[in-house]
RNA sequence: CGGGGUGUAGCUCAGUCUGGUAGAGCGCCACGUUCGGGACGUGGAGGUCGUAGGUUCAAAUCCUGUCUCCCCGACCA
């Protein structure tokens, strides 16, 4: 390909509304253009990258025995009503109606469609297990799209759905997909980590997310400093303290704490550590009542864990001041677990504190020297806090560290959530109808590209991993328009490169060298040959990798082999 | 959905407070001089100032409505 044949639309300055590196660079390098909030046009260069990622995904999915299909982007409401998600998915589902006023949606995901297909087509256990995938445009009407294609409303996704007779078979395919995802992200050239995850809105049991590690990542992930344990913050288990609760020493006293409503203020006022104070949060229950959650003062509530507790309203909803005042009789800053007439859950760590400080359920008063099982009974203890750096990993393999990640893949064991509600059955060996067990596996194909840039860029622009670069090699001639001799040599070399199967872009624009260098670096081409008349005389060509600081001269005769070695 | 911004040329922005016939840099086109790290000169093209209405002799500028886009939060693969 020559630059004269492809739209090179680079910008010197980043558009003002782009914040993060990948968004700015994709705009500056002419990969995408925004059409509306969260909706983008892919320009030729960007599309080449997208196709390369797509092809890696396709090859690895095919290798794993998955079958590619293509489902419609537009989906009829009936199937969503059947699964129950028409009412539950919310405004993120873009609903539309046709000329007959029949309701449809633009698919944000395809569980309903594939389940409908499979229940019609698959009759016998002999056809199982089966794994179907597609690479296709999804639409999710995000509340707040941001960061360019990182969190777009319309985006390209690879989604796969597997069907099984039993959990063992699902487990087998799940593990195979886990390996396939690892292969894909390794081939793309990303530094990634698989983490234990919450299964969220899609539903189901076991689930892993694949995160590309980058400081700009939206997700907080935790991992063991020794060993393999890694989890999403939402999901990371805070292990029970190992040592027993210390013996009670102090006696319980009521102290006046006027206007001290936060843990920080109370701890300073009474001169005790925040880890000696317990905070009591009041949330709504499923039956229109209230539930108390008790945590150590230095810990944060994990809302995902809390809303899974029996009796707690999901999504988690905090009680407002009025409800608290009328039910407990004091303000938010003075609540404590003693004498509460509502259900109480205590975090494991909070249950392990003795001689603690807590609210007295009376404005302006706190209790000190309080002890479980002496001053009040110890209610059910649970894990409802976020883990902290330095906590022991759940598997005991080491201490937890934090990192930021960009979620590029997610695999779930769905179980029978969709197959049961949509009656997807098949006959087993005994001729008995069995509800199919499902798994589903997603990759944000377009997001992978943003993540790759976040992880690989410098002040000059993008540095593509070779596997997904729009071109592997930039061939930059110096003043080719002034020398027929050079032009002929460059064209011959260009043809040889193409014949050798190298994905090369020849910059045949009549530009000064600095402009061509700057553009090729901004666009992120990982390898560069510079061809000049001087080099032609010496029988040499100049090579520089995008990440190199210096050039090196290579004999023209061996240049192609030299590059091939670099690419392998 | 709450809070805060924003909208003037392809991009970055000035002009708005204090109303008086639309500006700069970069980019683009032509010609010339240049030619190994985003050259220089001369000339040129390009904007119903988001949009609708109002005030005024006169509106990018003041007033009202509305839309867009961005940021923070809540939410979310």
Short mmCIF file of C-alpha atoms in Angstrom, two decimals, chain A residues 13 33 83 115 127 142 159 164 198 230 232 286 360-361 437 459 489 497 502 509 530 544:
data_model
loop_
_atom_site.label_atom_id
_atom_site.label_comp_id
_atom_site.label_asym_id
_atom_site.label_seq_id
_atom_site.Cartn_x
_atom_site.Cartn_y
_atom_site.Cartn_z
CA UNK A 13 -3.20 18.99 17.81
CA UNK A 33 -13.73 10.17 13.78
CA UNK A 83 -36.24 -14.18 29.04
CA UNK A 115 -30.84 -19.59 22.83
CA UNK A 127 -24.81 -32.48 18.82
CA UNK A 142 -24.53 3.96 27.96
CA UNK A 159 -19.49 -12.95 21.59
CA UNK A 164 -23.83 -28.40 27.22
CA UNK A 198 -18.65 -10.60 39.46
CA UNK A 230 -6.28 -12.07 40.99
CA UNK A 232 -11.85 -7.62 40.48
CA UNK A 286 -36.25 -6.08 50.64
CA UNK A 360 -24.65 5.53 70.80
CA UNK A 361 -27.79 5.94 68.69
CA UNK A 437 -26.33 -25.57 30.41
CA UNK A 459 5.15 11.56 23.09
CA UNK A 489 15.19 1.47 -6.74
CA UNK A 497 8.87 -6.43 0.19
CA UNK A 502 5.56 -7.93 4.30
CA UNK A 509 3.89 11.71 -0.77
CA UNK A 530 14.56 4.95 5.13
CA UNK A 544 14.78 1.90 12.91
#
